[in-house]
XYZ file of C-alpha atoms in Angstrom:
302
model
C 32.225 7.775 -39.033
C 29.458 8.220 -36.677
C 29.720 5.571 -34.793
C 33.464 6.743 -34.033
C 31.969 10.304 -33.207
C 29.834 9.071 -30.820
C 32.793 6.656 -29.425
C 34.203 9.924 -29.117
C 32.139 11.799 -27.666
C 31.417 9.091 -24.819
C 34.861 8.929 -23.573
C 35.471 12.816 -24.161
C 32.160 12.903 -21.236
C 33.681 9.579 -19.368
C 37.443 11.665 -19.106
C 35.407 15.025 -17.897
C 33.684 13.144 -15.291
C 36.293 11.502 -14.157
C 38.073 14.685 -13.947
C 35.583 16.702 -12.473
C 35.193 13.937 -9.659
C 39.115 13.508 -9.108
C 39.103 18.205 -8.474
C 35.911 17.477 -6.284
C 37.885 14.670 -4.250
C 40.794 17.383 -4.823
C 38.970 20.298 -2.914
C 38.428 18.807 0.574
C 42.298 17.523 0.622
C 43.861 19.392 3.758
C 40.468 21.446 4.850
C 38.042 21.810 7.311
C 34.864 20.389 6.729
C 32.179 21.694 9.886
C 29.403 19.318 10.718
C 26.453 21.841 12.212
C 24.001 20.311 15.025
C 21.157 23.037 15.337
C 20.763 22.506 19.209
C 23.264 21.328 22.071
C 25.876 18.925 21.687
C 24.480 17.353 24.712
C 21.334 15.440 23.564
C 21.152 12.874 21.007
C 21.072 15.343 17.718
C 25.102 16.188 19.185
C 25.612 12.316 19.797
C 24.514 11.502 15.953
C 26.641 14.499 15.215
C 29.615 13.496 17.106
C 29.429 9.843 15.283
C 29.045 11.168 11.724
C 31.776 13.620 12.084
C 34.292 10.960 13.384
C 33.140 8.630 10.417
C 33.702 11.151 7.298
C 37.385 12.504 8.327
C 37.891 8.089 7.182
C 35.583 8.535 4.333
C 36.110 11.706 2.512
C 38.792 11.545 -0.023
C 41.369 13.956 0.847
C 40.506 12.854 4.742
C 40.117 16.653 5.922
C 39.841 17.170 9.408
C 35.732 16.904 10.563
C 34.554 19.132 13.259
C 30.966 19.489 14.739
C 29.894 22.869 15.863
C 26.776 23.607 18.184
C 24.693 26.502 16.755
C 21.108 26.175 18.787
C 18.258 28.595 19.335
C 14.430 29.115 17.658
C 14.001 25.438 17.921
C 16.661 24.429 15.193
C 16.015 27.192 12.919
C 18.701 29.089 14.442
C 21.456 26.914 13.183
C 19.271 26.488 9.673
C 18.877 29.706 9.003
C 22.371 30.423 9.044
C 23.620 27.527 7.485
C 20.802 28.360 4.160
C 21.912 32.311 4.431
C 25.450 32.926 5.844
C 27.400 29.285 6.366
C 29.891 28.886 3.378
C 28.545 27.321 0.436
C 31.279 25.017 -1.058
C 30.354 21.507 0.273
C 32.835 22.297 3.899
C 29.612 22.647 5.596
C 27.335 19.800 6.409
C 23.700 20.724 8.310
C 21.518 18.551 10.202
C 17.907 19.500 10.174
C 15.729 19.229 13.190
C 13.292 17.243 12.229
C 10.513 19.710 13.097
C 11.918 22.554 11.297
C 11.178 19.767 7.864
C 7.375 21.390 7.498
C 7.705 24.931 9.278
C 8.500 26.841 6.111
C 5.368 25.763 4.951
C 3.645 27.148 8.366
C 4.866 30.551 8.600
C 7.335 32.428 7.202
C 11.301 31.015 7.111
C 14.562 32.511 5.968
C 15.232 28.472 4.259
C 13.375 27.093 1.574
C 13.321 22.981 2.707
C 12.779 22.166 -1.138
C 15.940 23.991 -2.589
C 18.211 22.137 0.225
C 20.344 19.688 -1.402
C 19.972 16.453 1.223
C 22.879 14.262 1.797
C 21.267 11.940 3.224
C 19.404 10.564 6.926
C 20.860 8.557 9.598
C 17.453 7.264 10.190
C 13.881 7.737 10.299
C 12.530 9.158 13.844
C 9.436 8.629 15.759
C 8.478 10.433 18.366
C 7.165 10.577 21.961
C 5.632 13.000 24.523
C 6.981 11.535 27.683
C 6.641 13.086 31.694
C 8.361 12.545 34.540
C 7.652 9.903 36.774
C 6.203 12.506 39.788
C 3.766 13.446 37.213
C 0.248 12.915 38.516
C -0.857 12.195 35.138
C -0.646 8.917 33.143
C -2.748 9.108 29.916
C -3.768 11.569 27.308
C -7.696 11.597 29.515
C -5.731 12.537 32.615
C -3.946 15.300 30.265
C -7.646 16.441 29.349
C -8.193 17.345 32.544
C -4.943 18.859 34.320
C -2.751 21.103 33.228
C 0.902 19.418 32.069
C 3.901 22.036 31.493
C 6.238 20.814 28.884
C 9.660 22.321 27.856
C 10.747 23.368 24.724
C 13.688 25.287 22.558
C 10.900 27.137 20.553
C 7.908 27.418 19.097
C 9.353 26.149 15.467
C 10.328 22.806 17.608
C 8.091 19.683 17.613
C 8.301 20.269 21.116
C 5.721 23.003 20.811
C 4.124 22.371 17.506
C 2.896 18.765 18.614
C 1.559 19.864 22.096
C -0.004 22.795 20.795
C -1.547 20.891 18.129
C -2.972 18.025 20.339
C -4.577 21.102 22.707
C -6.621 22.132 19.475
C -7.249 18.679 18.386
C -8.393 16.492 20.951
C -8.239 19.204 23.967
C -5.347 18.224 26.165
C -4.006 20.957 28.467
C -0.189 21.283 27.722
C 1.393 24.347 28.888
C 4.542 24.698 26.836
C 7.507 26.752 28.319
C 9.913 28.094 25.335
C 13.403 29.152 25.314
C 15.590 26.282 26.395
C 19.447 25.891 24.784
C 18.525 22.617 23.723
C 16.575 19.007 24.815
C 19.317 18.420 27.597
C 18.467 21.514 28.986
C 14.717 20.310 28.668
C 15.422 17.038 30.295
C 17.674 18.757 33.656
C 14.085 20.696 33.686
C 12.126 18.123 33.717
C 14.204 16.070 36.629
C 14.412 19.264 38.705
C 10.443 19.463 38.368
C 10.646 22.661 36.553
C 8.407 20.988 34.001
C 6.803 18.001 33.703
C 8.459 16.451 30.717
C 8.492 17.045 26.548
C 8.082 15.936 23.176
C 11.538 14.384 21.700
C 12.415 11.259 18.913
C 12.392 8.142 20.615
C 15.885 7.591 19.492
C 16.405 10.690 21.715
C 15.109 9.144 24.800
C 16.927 6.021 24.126
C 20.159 6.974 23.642
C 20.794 10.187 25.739
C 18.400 8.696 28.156
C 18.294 4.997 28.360
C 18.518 4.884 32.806
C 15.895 6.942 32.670
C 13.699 4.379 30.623
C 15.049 0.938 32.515
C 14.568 2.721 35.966
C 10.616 3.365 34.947
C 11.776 7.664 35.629
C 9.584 8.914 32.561
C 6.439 7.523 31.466
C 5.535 7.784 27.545
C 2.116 9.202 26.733
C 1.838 9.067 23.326
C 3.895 8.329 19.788
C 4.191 9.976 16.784
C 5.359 8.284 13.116
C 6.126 4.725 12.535
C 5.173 2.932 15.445
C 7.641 1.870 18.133
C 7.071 -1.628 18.692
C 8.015 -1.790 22.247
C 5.746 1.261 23.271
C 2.263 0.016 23.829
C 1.358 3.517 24.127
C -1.551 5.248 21.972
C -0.416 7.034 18.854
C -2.171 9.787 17.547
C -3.251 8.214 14.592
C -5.667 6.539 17.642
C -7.250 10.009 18.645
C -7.769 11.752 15.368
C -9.754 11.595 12.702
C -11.333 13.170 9.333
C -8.994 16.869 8.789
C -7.105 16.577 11.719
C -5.923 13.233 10.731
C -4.602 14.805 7.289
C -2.654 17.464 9.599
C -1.367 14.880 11.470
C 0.094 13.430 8.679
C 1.698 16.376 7.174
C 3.440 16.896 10.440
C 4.919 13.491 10.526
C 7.183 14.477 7.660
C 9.211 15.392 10.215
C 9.433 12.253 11.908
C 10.265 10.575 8.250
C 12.747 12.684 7.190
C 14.643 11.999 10.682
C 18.396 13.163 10.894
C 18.789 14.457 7.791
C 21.811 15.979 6.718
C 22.073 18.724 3.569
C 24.190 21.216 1.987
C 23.482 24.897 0.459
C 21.967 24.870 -3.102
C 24.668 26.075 -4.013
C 27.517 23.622 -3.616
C 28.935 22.112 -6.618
C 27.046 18.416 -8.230
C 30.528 16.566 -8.065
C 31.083 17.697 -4.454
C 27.540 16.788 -3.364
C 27.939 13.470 -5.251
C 31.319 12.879 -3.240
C 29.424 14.040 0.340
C 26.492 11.376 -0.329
C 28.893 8.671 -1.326
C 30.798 9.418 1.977
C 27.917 9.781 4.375
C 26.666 6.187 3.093
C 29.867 4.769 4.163
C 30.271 6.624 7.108
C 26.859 5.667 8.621
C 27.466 2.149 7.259
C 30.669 2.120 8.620
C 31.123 -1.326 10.993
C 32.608 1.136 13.342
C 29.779 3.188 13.597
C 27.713 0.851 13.605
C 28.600 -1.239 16.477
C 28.932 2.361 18.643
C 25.496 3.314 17.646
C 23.727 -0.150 18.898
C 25.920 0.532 22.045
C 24.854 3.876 22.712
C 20.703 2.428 21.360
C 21.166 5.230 18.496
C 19.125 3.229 15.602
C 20.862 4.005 11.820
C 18.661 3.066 9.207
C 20.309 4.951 6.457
């Protein structure tokens, strides 16, 4: 008899599973579900976007139509901030998270808690560079030691101002950081117009919203950030700190290992997170996808 129970009791749980899982797959039948990029659609965080969006509408059950939507500002935690406070919280909104904005609640003061997010997965890891245009007369961190660079930037939550800013403390470059740019392709049209001399970005950034730019020898890299990029024989800053600073250094890479991430509110429901990791997998995993992301040098590394 209590062997039966438990029988029972298994497929009783098995059945509510399944049922829960089959209303889940239920719920997104005929809606909208919004992909949010937290800068411009025009640099590679609205490329990844674009290609994950595309992906799901094959991959979600129900198919509902995917759209991305553009919500930029603070450096990211414009669009973050609104996604963890006033986005809807049912699973029909999917955030990216600028990789920067992965440690700033535990710099100042945020209105997300990073911890409470429930992640959905990343497209890939992302290391970094801080790279200057080619009219630049500087071409190493000593040269930056000694004359003033101005880099762009969306904010002062951004990588783009948190790593310069650090590196000034640190080893005593002189980066000049300009704040308030829409997004990194309004960085990079600053940076070719000579209103500043370049930026901090992922390298996957460079690469696949700016690959001429690389070939053509128009930006120099000075420096890397994360896992090492093979092909840049360029210092990282593991190289130039040490004792402290090196443990700061390696709290800030978080960001770069988190990468594009993707998450939903806390409070969306288990089965529909469940059914929005299973989906991303196969999205970014999709042959599809893949092929146009090693076209457009976008690494995935799910």
């Amino acid at each position: 008899m209590s062997l039966r129970k438990t029988l029972l009791s298994c497929a009783v749980g098995v059945l509510a599973t399944a049922a829960s899982s089959a209303l889940a797959a239920d719920f997104y039948k005929g809606k909208t579900v919004t992909v949010m990029v937290p800068s411009s659609l025009g640099a590679s965080m609205g490329l990844y976007g674009r290609m994950l969006a595309g992906a799901l509408e094959k991959h979600i059950p129900g198919n509902p139509n995917v759209i991305v939507q553009s919500r930029p500002g603070a450096g990211g935690t414009k669009g973050t901030s609104y996604a963890y406070n006033a986005g809807p919280q049912d699973g029909s909104l999917i955030a990216m998270l600028s990789a920067g904005n992965v440690v700033n609640p535990k710099l100042r003061k945020m209105k997300y808690d990073v911890t409470k997010m429930q992640w959905i997965g990343s497209i890939a890891v992302r290391p970094s560079v801080l790279w200057l245009w080619h009219k630049t007369p500087v071409n190493s961190i000593e040269d930056a030691k000694k004359t003033e660079v101005i880099l762009g930037s969306t904010g002062a939550a951004s990588g783009m101002s948190m790593w310069p800013k650090l590196l000034n403390k640190m080893i005593g470059t002189k980066f000049r950081v300009i704040e308030g740019y829409k997004g990194g392709s309004q960085v990079n049209k600053a940076a070719e117009s000579g209103e500043v001399n370049g930026r901090w970005t992922s390298y996957s950034g460079l690469t696949a919203a700016k690959s001429q730019w690389l070939q053509k020898g128009r930006v120099k890299v000075l420096i890397q950030f994360g896992p090492r990029i093979a092909e840049q024989k360029v210092p990282s800053v593991h190289d130039l700190v040490t004792g402290d600073n090196l443990k700061i250094v390696r709290f800030m890479e978080l960001s770069e290992s988190v990468g594009m991430g993707f998450w939903v509110h806390p409070a969306v429901p288990k089965d529909r997170v469940a059914i929005l990791r299973k989906s991303f997998m196969a999205a970014v995993t999709d042959p599809a996808v893949v092929a146009e992301a090693k076209k457009r040098r976008a690494p995935i590394d799910p």
